[in-house]
Structures are given as C-alpha cells and as structure tokens.
CSV table of N, CA and C and ligand atoms in Angstrom, one decimal:
chain,number,residue,atom,x,y,z
A,83,UNK,N,114.3,-7.1,241.8
A,83,UNK,CA,115.3,-6.1,242.0
A,83,UNK,C,114.6,-4.8,242.5
A,84,UNK,N,115.2,-4.2,243.6
A,84,UNK,CA,114.6,-2.9,244.0
A,84,UNK,C,115.7,-2.0,244.4
A,85,UNK,N,115.4,-0.7,244.4
A,85,UNK,CA,116.4,0.3,244.8
A,85,UNK,C,115.8,1.4,245.6
A,86,UNK,N,116.6,2.0,246.5
A,86,UNK,CA,116.1,3.1,247.3
A,86,UNK,C,116.9,4.3,247.1
A,87,UNK,N,116.2,5.5,246.9
A,87,UNK,CA,116.9,6.7,246.8
A,87,UNK,C,116.3,7.8,247.7
A,88,UNK,N,117.1,8.6,248.3
A,88,UNK,CA,116.5,9.7,249.2
A,88,UNK,C,116.4,11.0,248.5
A,89,UNK,N,115.4,11.8,248.7
A,89,UNK,CA,115.3,13.2,248.3
A,89,UNK,C,115.1,13.9,249.6
A,90,UNK,N,114.9,15.2,249.6
A,90,UNK,CA,114.7,16.0,250.8
A,90,UNK,C,113.4,15.6,251.5
A,91,UNK,N,112.4,15.2,250.7
A,91,UNK,CA,111.1,15.0,251.4
A,91,UNK,C,110.6,13.5,251.2
A,92,UNK,N,111.1,12.8,250.2
A,92,UNK,CA,110.6,11.4,250.0
A,92,UNK,C,111.7,10.4,250.1
A,93,UNK,N,111.4,9.2,250.6
A,93,UNK,CA,112.3,8.1,250.5
A,93,UNK,C,111.7,7.2,249.5
A,94,UNK,N,112.3,7.2,248.3
A,94,UNK,CA,111.7,6.5,247.1
A,94,UNK,C,112.2,5.1,247.0
A,95,UNK,N,111.3,4.1,247.0
A,95,UNK,CA,111.7,2.8,246.7
A,95,UNK,C,111.1,2.4,245.3
A,96,UNK,N,112.0,1.8,244.5
A,96,UNK,CA,111.5,1.3,243.2
A,96,UNK,C,111.5,-0.2,243.3
A,97,UNK,N,110.4,-0.8,242.9
A,97,UNK,CA,110.3,-2.3,242.8
A,97,UNK,C,109.4,-2.7,241.7
A,98,UNK,N,109.5,-4.0,241.3
A,98,UNK,CA,108.6,-4.5,240.3
A,98,UNK,C,107.2,-4.4,240.7
A,99,UNK,N,106.3,-4.1,239.7
A,99,UNK,CA,104.9,-4.1,240.0
A,99,UNK,C,104.4,-5.5,240.2
A,100,UNK,N,103.4,-5.7,241.1
A,100,UNK,CA,102.7,-7.0,241.3
A,100,UNK,C,101.2,-6.8,241.0
A,101,UNK,N,100.6,-8.0,240.9
A,101,UNK,CA,99.1,-8.0,240.6
A,101,UNK,C,98.4,-7.2,241.7
A,102,UNK,N,98.9,-7.3,242.9
A,102,UNK,CA,98.2,-6.6,244.0
A,102,UNK,C,98.2,-5.1,243.9
A,103,UNK,N,99.2,-4.6,243.1
A,103,UNK,CA,99.3,-3.1,242.9
A,103,UNK,C,98.3,-2.6,241.9
A,104,UNK,N,97.7,-3.5,241.1
A,104,UNK,CA,97.0,-3.0,239.9
A,104,UNK,C,95.8,-2.2,240.1
A,105,UNK,N,94.9,-2.6,241.1
A,105,UNK,CA,93.8,-1.7,241.4
A,105,UNK,C,94.1,-0.3,241.7
A,106,UNK,N,95.2,-0.1,242.5
A,106,UNK,CA,95.6,1.3,242.8
A,106,UNK,C,96.2,2.0,241.5
A,107,UNK,N,97.0,1.2,240.7
A,107,UNK,CA,97.5,1.8,239.4
A,107,UNK,C,96.4,2.2,238.5
A,108,UNK,N,95.4,1.3,238.4
A,108,UNK,CA,94.2,1.6,237.6
A,108,UNK,C,93.5,2.8,238.0
A,109,UNK,N,93.4,3.1,239.3
A,109,UNK,CA,92.7,4.3,239.8
A,109,UNK,C,93.6,5.5,239.5
A,110,UNK,N,94.9,5.4,239.6
A,110,UNK,CA,95.8,6.5,239.2
A,110,UNK,C,95.7,6.8,237.8
A,111,UNK,N,95.7,5.8,236.9
A,111,UNK,CA,95.6,6.0,235.5
A,111,UNK,C,94.3,6.8,235.2
A,112,UNK,N,93.2,6.5,235.8
A,112,UNK,CA,92.0,7.2,235.6
A,112,UNK,C,92.1,8.7,236.0
A,113,UNK,N,92.9,8.9,237.0
A,113,UNK,CA,93.1,10.2,237.6
A,113,UNK,C,94.0,11.1,236.7
A,114,UNK,N,95.0,10.4,236.2
A,114,UNK,CA,96.2,11.1,235.6
A,114,UNK,C,96.1,11.3,234.1
A,115,UNK,N,95.3,10.4,233.4
A,115,UNK,CA,95.4,10.4,231.9
A,115,UNK,C,93.9,10.5,231.3
A,116,UNK,N,93.8,11.3,230.3
A,116,UNK,CA,92.5,11.4,229.6
A,116,UNK,C,92.1,10.1,228.9
A,117,UNK,N,93.1,9.3,228.5
A,117,UNK,CA,92.9,8.1,227.8
A,117,UNK,C,93.6,6.9,228.5
A,118,UNK,N,93.1,6.6,229.8
A,118,UNK,CA,93.8,5.7,230.6
A,118,UNK,C,93.8,4.3,230.1
A,119,UNK,N,94.9,3.5,230.5
A,119,UNK,CA,95.0,2.1,230.3
A,119,UNK,C,94.0,1.4,231.2
A,120,UNK,N,93.4,0.3,230.8
A,120,UNK,CA,92.5,-0.4,231.7
A,120,UNK,C,93.4,-1.3,232.7
A,121,UNK,N,92.7,-1.7,233.7
A,121,UNK,CA,93.5,-2.6,234.7
A,121,UNK,C,93.9,-3.8,233.9
A,122,UNK,N,93.1,-4.3,233.0
A,122,UNK,CA,93.4,-5.5,232.2
A,122,UNK,C,94.7,-5.4,231.4
A,123,UNK,N,94.9,-4.2,230.9
A,123,UNK,CA,96.2,-3.9,230.1
A,123,UNK,C,97.4,-4.1,231.0
A,124,UNK,N,97.3,-3.7,232.3
A,124,UNK,CA,98.4,-3.9,233.2
A,124,UNK,C,98.6,-5.3,233.6
A,125,UNK,N,97.5,-6.1,233.8
A,125,UNK,CA,97.6,-7.5,234.1
A,125,UNK,C,98.3,-8.2,232.9
A,126,UNK,N,97.9,-7.8,231.7
A,126,UNK,CA,98.5,-8.5,230.5
A,126,UNK,C,100.0,-8.2,230.4
A,127,UNK,N,100.3,-6.9,230.7
A,127,UNK,CA,101.7,-6.5,230.7
A,127,UNK,C,102.5,-7.4,231.7
A,128,UNK,N,102.0,-7.6,232.9
A,128,UNK,CA,102.7,-8.4,233.9
A,128,UNK,C,102.9,-9.8,233.5
A,129,UNK,N,101.9,-10.3,232.7
A,129,UNK,CA,102.0,-11.7,232.3
A,129,UNK,C,103.0,-12.0,231.1
A,130,UNK,N,103.4,-10.9,230.4
A,130,UNK,CA,104.3,-11.1,229.3
A,130,UNK,C,105.7,-11.0,229.6
A,131,UNK,N,106.6,-11.9,229.1
A,131,UNK,CA,108.0,-11.9,229.4
A,131,UNK,C,108.7,-10.7,228.9
A,132,UNK,N,108.3,-10.1,227.8
A,132,UNK,CA,109.0,-9.0,227.2
A,132,UNK,C,108.6,-7.6,227.8
A,133,UNK,N,107.7,-7.6,228.7
A,133,UNK,CA,107.3,-6.4,229.4
A,133,UNK,C,108.0,-6.3,230.8
A,134,UNK,N,108.2,-5.1,231.2
A,134,UNK,CA,108.6,-4.8,232.6
A,134,UNK,C,107.7,-3.7,233.2
A,135,UNK,N,107.4,-3.8,234.4
A,135,UNK,CA,106.5,-2.8,235.1
A,135,UNK,C,107.1,-2.5,236.5
A,136,UNK,N,107.2,-1.3,236.8
A,136,UNK,CA,107.8,-0.8,238.1
A,136,UNK,C,106.8,0.1,238.8
A,137,UNK,N,106.9,0.0,240.1
A,137,UNK,CA,106.2,1.0,240.9
A,137,UNK,C,107.3,1.8,241.8
A,138,UNK,N,107.0,3.0,242.1
A,138,UNK,CA,107.8,3.8,243.0
A,138,UNK,C,106.9,4.0,244.3
A,139,UNK,N,107.5,3.8,245.4
A,139,UNK,CA,106.8,3.9,246.7
A,139,UNK,C,107.4,4.9,247.6
A,140,UNK,N,106.6,5.6,248.4
A,140,UNK,CA,107.1,6.4,249.5
A,140,UNK,C,106.3,5.9,250.7
A,141,UNK,N,107.0,5.5,251.8
A,141,UNK,CA,106.3,5.0,253.0
A,141,UNK,C,105.2,4.0,252.7
A,142,UNK,N,105.5,3.1,251.7
A,142,UNK,CA,104.5,2.0,251.4
A,142,UNK,C,103.4,2.4,250.4
A,143,UNK,N,103.3,3.7,250.1
A,143,UNK,CA,102.3,4.2,249.2
A,143,UNK,C,102.8,4.2,247.8
A,144,UNK,N,102.0,3.8,246.8
A,144,UNK,CA,102.4,4.0,245.4
A,144,UNK,C,102.3,5.4,245.0
A,145,UNK,N,103.5,6.0,244.6
A,145,UNK,CA,103.5,7.4,244.1
A,145,UNK,C,103.8,7.5,242.7
A,146,UNK,N,104.2,6.4,242.0
A,146,UNK,CA,104.5,6.5,240.6
A,146,UNK,C,104.6,5.1,240.0
A,147,UNK,N,104.6,5.0,238.7
A,147,UNK,CA,104.8,3.7,238.1
A,147,UNK,C,105.2,3.9,236.6
A,148,UNK,N,105.8,2.9,236.1
A,148,UNK,CA,106.2,2.9,234.7
A,148,UNK,C,106.2,1.5,234.1
A,149,UNK,N,106.0,1.4,232.8
A,149,UNK,CA,106.0,0.2,232.1
A,149,UNK,C,106.9,0.3,230.8
A,150,UNK,N,107.6,-0.8,230.5
A,150,UNK,CA,108.4,-0.8,229.3
A,150,UNK,C,108.4,-2.1,228.6
A,151,UNK,N,108.8,-2.1,227.4
A,151,UNK,CA,108.7,-3.3,226.5
A,151,UNK,C,110.1,-3.5,225.8
A,152,UNK,N,110.6,-4.7,225.8
A,152,UNK,CA,111.9,-4.9,225.1
A,152,UNK,C,111.6,-5.9,223.9
A,153,UNK,N,112.0,-5.4,222.7
A,153,UNK,CA,111.8,-6.2,221.5
A,153,UNK,C,113.2,-6.2,220.8
A,154,UNK,N,114.0,-7.2,221.1
A,154,UNK,CA,115.3,-7.3,220.5
A,154,UNK,C,116.1,-6.1,220.9
A,155,UNK,N,116.7,-5.4,219.9
A,155,UNK,CA,117.5,-4.2,220.3
A,155,UNK,C,116.7,-3.0,220.6
A,156,UNK,N,115.4,-3.1,220.4
A,156,UNK,CA,114.5,-1.9,220.6
A,156,UNK,C,113.8,-2.0,222.0
A,157,UNK,N,113.7,-0.9,222.6
A,157,UNK,CA,112.9,-0.9,223.9
A,157,UNK,C,111.9,0.3,223.8
A,158,UNK,N,110.8,0.2,224.5
A,158,UNK,CA,109.7,1.2,224.5
A,158,UNK,C,109.4,1.5,225.9
A,159,UNK,N,109.3,2.8,226.2
A,159,UNK,CA,108.8,3.3,227.5
A,159,UNK,C,107.3,3.5,227.2
A,160,UNK,N,106.4,2.6,227.7
A,160,UNK,CA,105.0,2.7,227.3
A,160,UNK,C,104.2,3.6,228.2
A,161,UNK,N,104.6,3.8,229.4
A,161,UNK,CA,104.0,4.8,230.2
A,161,UNK,C,104.8,5.1,231.5
A,162,UNK,N,104.6,6.3,232.0
A,162,UNK,CA,105.3,6.7,233.2
A,162,UNK,C,104.4,7.8,233.8
A,163,UNK,N,104.2,7.7,235.1
A,163,UNK,CA,103.3,8.7,235.8
A,163,UNK,C,103.7,8.8,237.2
A,164,UNK,N,103.5,10.0,237.8
A,164,UNK,CA,103.8,10.2,239.2
A,164,UNK,C,102.6,11.0,239.7
A,165,UNK,N,102.1,10.7,240.9
A,165,UNK,CA,101.0,11.4,241.5
A,165,UNK,C,101.4,12.9,241.7
A,166,UNK,N,100.4,13.8,241.5
A,166,UNK,CA,100.6,15.2,241.4
A,166,UNK,C,101.4,15.7,242.6
A,167,UNK,N,101.0,15.3,243.8
A,167,UNK,CA,101.6,15.8,245.0
A,167,UNK,C,103.1,15.4,245.2
A,168,UNK,N,103.6,14.5,244.4
A,168,UNK,CA,105.0,14.1,244.5
A,168,UNK,C,105.8,14.4,243.3
A,169,UNK,N,105.3,15.3,242.4
A,169,UNK,CA,106.1,15.7,241.2
A,169,UNK,C,107.2,16.6,241.5
A,170,UNK,N,108.2,16.7,240.6
A,170,UNK,CA,109.4,17.5,240.7
A,170,UNK,C,110.2,17.1,241.9
A,171,UNK,N,110.2,15.8,242.3
A,171,UNK,CA,111.0,15.3,243.4
A,171,UNK,C,111.8,14.1,242.9
A,172,UNK,N,112.0,14.0,241.6
A,172,UNK,CA,112.9,13.0,241.0
A,172,UNK,C,112.3,11.6,241.1
A,173,UNK,N,111.0,11.4,241.3
A,173,UNK,CA,110.4,10.1,241.2
A,173,UNK,C,110.5,9.5,239.8
A,174,UNK,N,110.0,10.3,238.8
A,174,UNK,CA,110.1,9.8,237.4
A,174,UNK,C,111.5,9.6,237.0
A,175,UNK,N,112.4,10.4,237.5
A,175,UNK,CA,113.9,10.3,237.2
A,175,UNK,C,114.4,8.9,237.7
A,176,UNK,N,114.0,8.5,238.9
A,176,UNK,CA,114.4,7.3,239.4
A,176,UNK,C,113.8,6.1,238.7
A,177,UNK,N,112.5,6.2,238.3
A,177,UNK,CA,111.9,5.1,237.5
A,177,UNK,C,112.7,5.0,236.2
A,178,UNK,N,112.9,6.1,235.5
A,178,UNK,CA,113.5,6.1,234.2
A,178,UNK,C,115.0,5.6,234.3
A,179,UNK,N,115.7,6.0,235.3
A,179,UNK,CA,117.1,5.5,235.5
A,179,UNK,C,117.1,4.0,235.7
A,180,UNK,N,116.1,3.5,236.4
A,180,UNK,CA,116.0,2.0,236.6
A,180,UNK,C,115.8,1.3,235.3
A,181,UNK,N,114.9,1.9,234.5
A,181,UNK,CA,114.6,1.3,233.2
A,181,UNK,C,115.8,1.4,232.3
A,182,UNK,N,116.5,2.5,232.3
A,182,UNK,CA,117.7,2.6,231.4
A,182,UNK,C,118.7,1.6,231.8
A,183,UNK,N,118.9,1.3,233.1
A,183,UNK,CA,119.8,0.2,233.5
A,183,UNK,C,119.4,-1.1,232.9
A,184,UNK,N,118.1,-1.4,233.0
A,184,UNK,CA,117.6,-2.7,232.6
A,184,UNK,C,117.8,-2.9,231.1
A,185,UNK,N,117.4,-1.9,230.3
A,185,UNK,CA,117.4,-2.1,228.9
A,185,UNK,C,118.8,-2.1,228.3
A,186,UNK,N,119.7,-1.4,229.0
A,186,UNK,CA,121.1,-1.4,228.6
A,186,UNK,C,121.7,-2.8,228.9
A,187,UNK,N,121.3,-3.4,230.1
A,187,UNK,CA,121.8,-4.7,230.4
A,187,UNK,C,121.2,-5.7,229.4
A,188,UNK,N,120.0,-5.5,228.9
A,188,UNK,CA,119.4,-6.4,227.9
A,188,UNK,C,120.0,-6.1,226.5
A,189,UNK,N,121.0,-5.2,226.4
A,189,UNK,CA,121.7,-4.9,225.1
A,189,UNK,C,120.8,-4.2,224.1
A,190,UNK,N,119.8,-3.5,224.6
A,190,UNK,CA,119.0,-2.7,223.6
A,190,UNK,C,119.9,-1.5,223.2
A,191,UNK,N,119.5,-1.0,222.0
A,191,UNK,CA,120.3,0.1,221.4
A,191,UNK,C,119.6,1.4,221.6
A,192,UNK,N,118.3,1.4,221.8
A,192,UNK,CA,117.5,2.6,222.0
A,192,UNK,C,116.2,2.4,222.7
A,193,UNK,N,115.8,3.5,223.3
A,193,UNK,CA,114.5,3.5,224.0
A,193,UNK,C,113.6,4.5,223.3
A,194,UNK,N,112.4,4.0,222.9
A,194,UNK,CA,111.4,4.9,222.2
A,194,UNK,C,110.3,5.2,223.1
A,195,UNK,N,109.6,6.3,222.8
A,195,UNK,CA,108.3,6.6,223.5
A,195,UNK,C,107.5,7.5,222.6
A,196,UNK,N,106.2,7.6,222.9
A,196,UNK,CA,105.3,8.5,222.3
A,196,UNK,C,104.8,9.5,223.4
A,197,UNK,N,104.6,10.7,223.0
A,197,UNK,CA,104.1,11.7,223.9
A,197,UNK,C,103.2,12.7,223.2
A,198,UNK,N,102.2,13.2,223.9
A,198,UNK,CA,101.3,14.3,223.2
A,198,UNK,C,102.1,15.6,223.1
A,199,UNK,N,102.1,16.3,222.0
A,199,UNK,CA,102.8,17.5,221.8
A,199,UNK,C,102.4,18.6,222.9
A,200,UNK,N,101.1,18.5,223.4
A,200,UNK,CA,100.7,19.4,224.4
A,200,UNK,C,101.2,19.1,225.8
A,201,UNK,N,101.8,17.9,226.0
A,201,UNK,CA,102.3,17.5,227.3
A,201,UNK,C,103.7,18.1,227.5
A,202,UNK,N,103.7,19.4,227.7
A,202,UNK,CA,105.1,20.1,227.7
A,202,UNK,C,105.9,19.6,228.9
A,203,UNK,N,105.3,19.3,230.0
A,203,UNK,CA,106.0,18.9,231.2
A,203,UNK,C,106.7,17.6,230.9
A,204,UNK,N,106.0,16.6,230.3
A,204,UNK,CA,106.6,15.3,230.0
A,204,UNK,C,107.7,15.5,229.0
A,205,UNK,N,107.5,16.3,228.0
A,205,UNK,CA,108.5,16.5,226.9
A,205,UNK,C,109.8,17.1,227.6
A,206,UNK,N,109.6,18.1,228.5
A,206,UNK,CA,110.8,18.7,229.2
A,206,UNK,C,111.5,17.6,230.0
A,207,UNK,N,110.7,16.7,230.6
A,207,UNK,CA,111.4,15.6,231.4
A,207,UNK,C,112.2,14.7,230.5
A,208,UNK,N,111.6,14.4,229.3
A,208,UNK,CA,112.3,13.4,228.4
A,208,UNK,C,113.5,14.1,227.8
A,209,UNK,N,113.4,15.3,227.4
A,209,UNK,CA,114.6,16.0,226.9
A,209,UNK,C,115.7,16.1,227.9
A,210,UNK,N,115.3,16.4,229.1
A,210,UNK,CA,116.3,16.5,230.2
A,210,UNK,C,117.1,15.2,230.4
A,211,UNK,N,116.4,14.1,230.0
A,211,UNK,CA,117.0,12.7,230.2
A,211,UNK,C,117.5,12.1,228.9
A,212,UNK,N,117.8,13.0,227.9
A,212,UNK,CA,118.5,12.5,226.7
A,212,UNK,C,117.6,12.1,225.5
A,213,UNK,N,116.3,12.3,225.6
A,213,UNK,CA,115.4,11.9,224.4
A,213,UNK,C,115.4,13.1,223.4
A,214,UNK,N,115.3,12.7,222.2
A,214,UNK,CA,115.2,13.7,221.1
A,214,UNK,C,114.0,13.3,220.2
A,215,UNK,N,113.4,14.3,219.6
A,215,UNK,CA,112.2,13.9,218.7
A,215,UNK,C,112.7,13.3,217.4
A,216,UNK,N,112.0,12.1,217.1
A,216,UNK,CA,112.4,11.4,215.8
A,216,UNK,C,111.4,11.9,214.7
A,217,UNK,N,110.1,11.8,215.0
A,217,UNK,CA,109.1,12.2,214.0
A,217,UNK,C,107.7,12.4,214.7
A,218,UNK,N,106.8,12.9,213.9
A,218,UNK,CA,105.4,13.1,214.5
A,218,UNK,C,104.5,12.1,213.9
A,219,UNK,N,103.7,11.4,214.7
A,219,UNK,CA,102.8,10.4,214.1
A,219,UNK,C,101.3,11.0,214.2
A,220,UNK,N,100.7,11.3,213.0
A,220,UNK,CA,99.4,12.0,213.0
A,220,UNK,C,98.3,11.2,213.7
A,221,UNK,N,97.5,11.9,214.4
A,221,UNK,CA,96.2,11.4,215.0
A,221,UNK,C,96.4,10.1,215.7
A,222,UNK,N,97.5,10.0,216.5
A,222,UNK,CA,97.8,8.7,217.2
A,222,UNK,C,96.9,8.5,218.4
A,223,UNK,N,96.7,9.6,219.1
A,223,UNK,CA,95.9,9.5,220.4
A,223,UNK,C,94.4,9.7,220.2
A,224,UNK,N,93.6,9.2,221.1
A,224,UNK,CA,92.2,9.4,221.1
A,224,UNK,C,91.9,10.1,222.5
A,225,UNK,N,90.7,10.7,222.5
A,225,UNK,CA,90.3,11.3,223.8
A,225,UNK,C,91.3,12.3,224.5
A,226,UNK,N,91.6,13.4,224.0
A,226,UNK,CA,91.2,13.9,222.7
A,226,UNK,C,92.2,13.4,221.6
A,227,UNK,N,91.7,13.5,220.3
A,227,UNK,CA,92.5,13.1,219.2
A,227,UNK,C,93.7,14.1,219.1
A,228,UNK,N,94.9,13.5,219.0
A,228,UNK,CA,96.1,14.4,218.9
A,228,UNK,C,97.2,13.6,218.3
A,229,UNK,N,98.1,14.3,217.6
A,229,UNK,CA,99.3,13.7,217.1
A,229,UNK,C,100.2,13.1,218.3
A,230,UNK,N,101.1,12.2,217.9
A,230,UNK,CA,102.1,11.9,218.9
A,230,UNK,C,103.5,12.3,218.4
A,231,UNK,N,104.3,12.8,219.3
A,231,UNK,CA,105.7,13.0,219.0
A,231,UNK,C,106.4,11.7,219.4
A,232,UNK,N,107.1,11.1,218.5
A,232,UNK,CA,107.9,9.9,218.8
A,232,UNK,C,109.3,10.3,219.1
A,233,UNK,N,109.7,10.0,220.3
A,233,UNK,CA,111.1,10.4,220.8
A,233,UNK,C,111.9,9.2,221.1
A,234,UNK,N,113.2,9.4,221.0
A,234,UNK,CA,114.2,8.3,221.1
A,234,UNK,C,115.3,8.7,222.0
A,235,UNK,N,115.8,7.8,222.8
A,235,UNK,CA,117.1,7.9,223.6
A,235,UNK,C,118.0,6.8,223.1
A,236,UNK,N,119.1,7.2,222.5
A,236,UNK,CA,120.1,6.2,222.1
A,236,UNK,C,120.9,5.8,223.3
A,237,UNK,N,121.0,4.5,223.6
A,237,UNK,CA,121.5,4.1,224.9
A,237,UNK,C,123.0,4.2,225.0
A,238,UNK,N,123.7,4.4,223.9
A,238,UNK,CA,125.1,4.7,224.0
A,238,UNK,C,125.4,6.0,224.6
A,239,UNK,N,124.4,7.0,224.4
A,239,UNK,CA,124.5,8.3,224.8
A,239,UNK,C,124.0,8.5,226.2
A,240,UNK,N,123.1,7.6,226.7
A,240,UNK,CA,122.4,7.9,227.9
A,240,UNK,C,123.2,7.6,229.2
B,326,COA,C1,106.1,13.7,233.4
B,326,COA,C2,106.1,13.2,234.8
B,326,COA,C3,106.1,11.7,234.8
B,326,COA,C4,107.4,13.7,235.5
B,326,COA,O1,107.5,13.2,236.8
B,326,COA,P1,108.3,13.9,238.0
B,326,COA,O2,108.5,12.9,239.0
B,326,COA,O3,107.6,15.1,238.4
B,326,COA,O4,109.7,14.2,237.3
B,326,COA,P2,111.1,14.5,238.0
B,326,COA,O5,110.9,15.1,239.3
B,326,COA,O6,111.9,13.2,238.0
B,326,COA,O7,111.7,15.5,236.9
B,326,COA,C5,113.1,15.5,236.6
B,326,COA,C6,113.4,16.7,235.7
B,326,COA,O8,112.5,16.6,234.5
B,326,COA,C7,112.1,18.0,234.1
B,326,COA,N1,110.6,18.1,234.4
B,326,COA,C8,109.8,17.2,235.0
B,326,COA,N2,108.5,17.7,235.0
B,326,COA,C9,108.6,18.9,234.4
B,326,COA,C10,107.6,19.9,234.1
B,326,COA,N3,106.3,19.8,234.5
B,326,COA,N4,108.0,21.1,233.5
B,326,COA,C11,109.3,21.2,233.1
B,326,COA,N5,110.3,20.3,233.4
B,326,COA,C12,109.9,19.2,234.0
B,326,COA,C13,112.9,18.9,235.0
B,326,COA,O9,114.1,19.2,234.4
B,326,COA,C14,113.0,18.1,236.3
B,326,COA,O10,114.1,18.5,237.1
B,326,COA,P3,113.9,19.7,238.1
B,326,COA,O11,112.6,19.4,238.9
B,326,COA,O12,115.1,19.7,239.0
B,326,COA,O13,113.7,21.0,237.3
B,326,COA,C15,104.9,13.7,235.6
B,326,COA,O14,104.8,15.1,235.4
B,326,COA,C16,103.6,13.1,235.3
B,326,COA,O15,103.2,12.0,235.9
B,326,COA,N6,102.8,13.6,234.4
B,326,COA,C17,101.5,13.1,234.1
B,326,COA,C18,101.5,11.8,233.4
B,326,COA,C19,102.3,11.9,232.1
B,326,COA,O16,102.0,12.9,231.3
B,326,COA,N7,103.2,11.0,231.8
B,326,COA,C20,103.9,11.0,230.5
B,326,COA,C21,103.1,10.4,229.4
B,326,COA,S1,104.0,10.4,227.8
C-alpha cells in the first residue's frame, strides 16, 4: 500500500520499507538519535509479521520513516523520524496518519509510544495528533540516561 500527498515544497510518497532501504535508514538513525537502532533491528522488524515499517520519499529520496508493532488490541509507535531539512512539512504527520489507518483497520484500541521528556518537538507533534501522557517510566533510555514519557492515543478519538 502506498499514498501520495502534496505540500508546497515536497511531494511525499509513503510506502512500506524494504530491505534495500535499511542501509540508508541505519545512517539516518545514527544521524538523528543519540541511541540509534542498529540496522539489524530494522531487518528483524521487517521479518516479523506483527511489525510494520514505512518510509516517506520525496523525489525518490528517503526523507522519513516510522515503525510500529501490533499486539492484539494494542499498538506501539516504536520510532518515527524525518530528516532535518524536511521538518515542519507534514512528513511525520503523513507517516502517522498512515499508521493510524492501519492500526484502526486491525481493530486496535490504542497506540502507545515512549518519548524523552527533553524531546519537546516530538512531544508537541504527538500532542497535536491526539496523544496524551499516561505515565513516566524512570531511567528508560540510555545514552544519555533519561526517563520516558509513555503517551497514548485512543483510536476511537483519533
Ligand atoms: C518529531 C518529528 C518526527 C516531527 O516531524 P515533522 O515532519 O517535522 O512533523 P510535521 O511537519 O508532520 O509536524 C506536524 C505538527 O506537529 C507539531 N510539531 C512538529 N514538530 C514540532 C516542533 N519541533 N516543535 C513544535 N511543534 C512541532 C506542529 O504542530 C506541526 O504543525 P505545524 O508545522 O503546522 O506547526 C521530527 O522533528 C524528528 O524527526 N525529530 C527527530 C527524531 C525524533 O525525535 N523522533 C521522535 C522520537 S520519540
């Protein structure tokens, strides 16, 4: 399944991640996160039936990606990222909207995620899209050690 959406400057295509995308995704992870996933973690996610992985493209270039996990009525947004030069152009919004459609079709009741409390941009993005804080998980992250805010979006409301 893929979808195309236009903004003033980008023509964003969303499609399923493939194994050929992973070297580029691995490089972006290194660039964008202090505690990046390994390339192997992405290969493992692709191989599992309960995982979904998407890329966002502009003019054939990967400009964003996201992964999610479905466990019965529960779903998890495990990561989402957009290259710096393409931020605030609705790339993450389109990735998230695609995931919300999929998890609703799978009859999930809610979508969960963890985020660093210092990641104020991501928290603003999640709040804008219907997520609310559930609780704080102490010392969840490494490099640097930090609590996680666990946020939820109830899919009836989204
Ligand atoms: C968080 C992230 C994925 C958002 O991607 P994006 O494509 O820039 O987000 P969008 O353009 O779809 O944003 C939609 C709305 O979310 C909110 N938002 C997004 N980024 C924001 C920021 N840095 N500050 C405040 N609000 C923000 C705004 O309401 C925005 O609408 P607006 O631009 O009209 O004001 C991106 O900043 C990123 O890749 N960050 C680094 C990786 C990361 O931290 N991922 C999350 C890990 S938990």
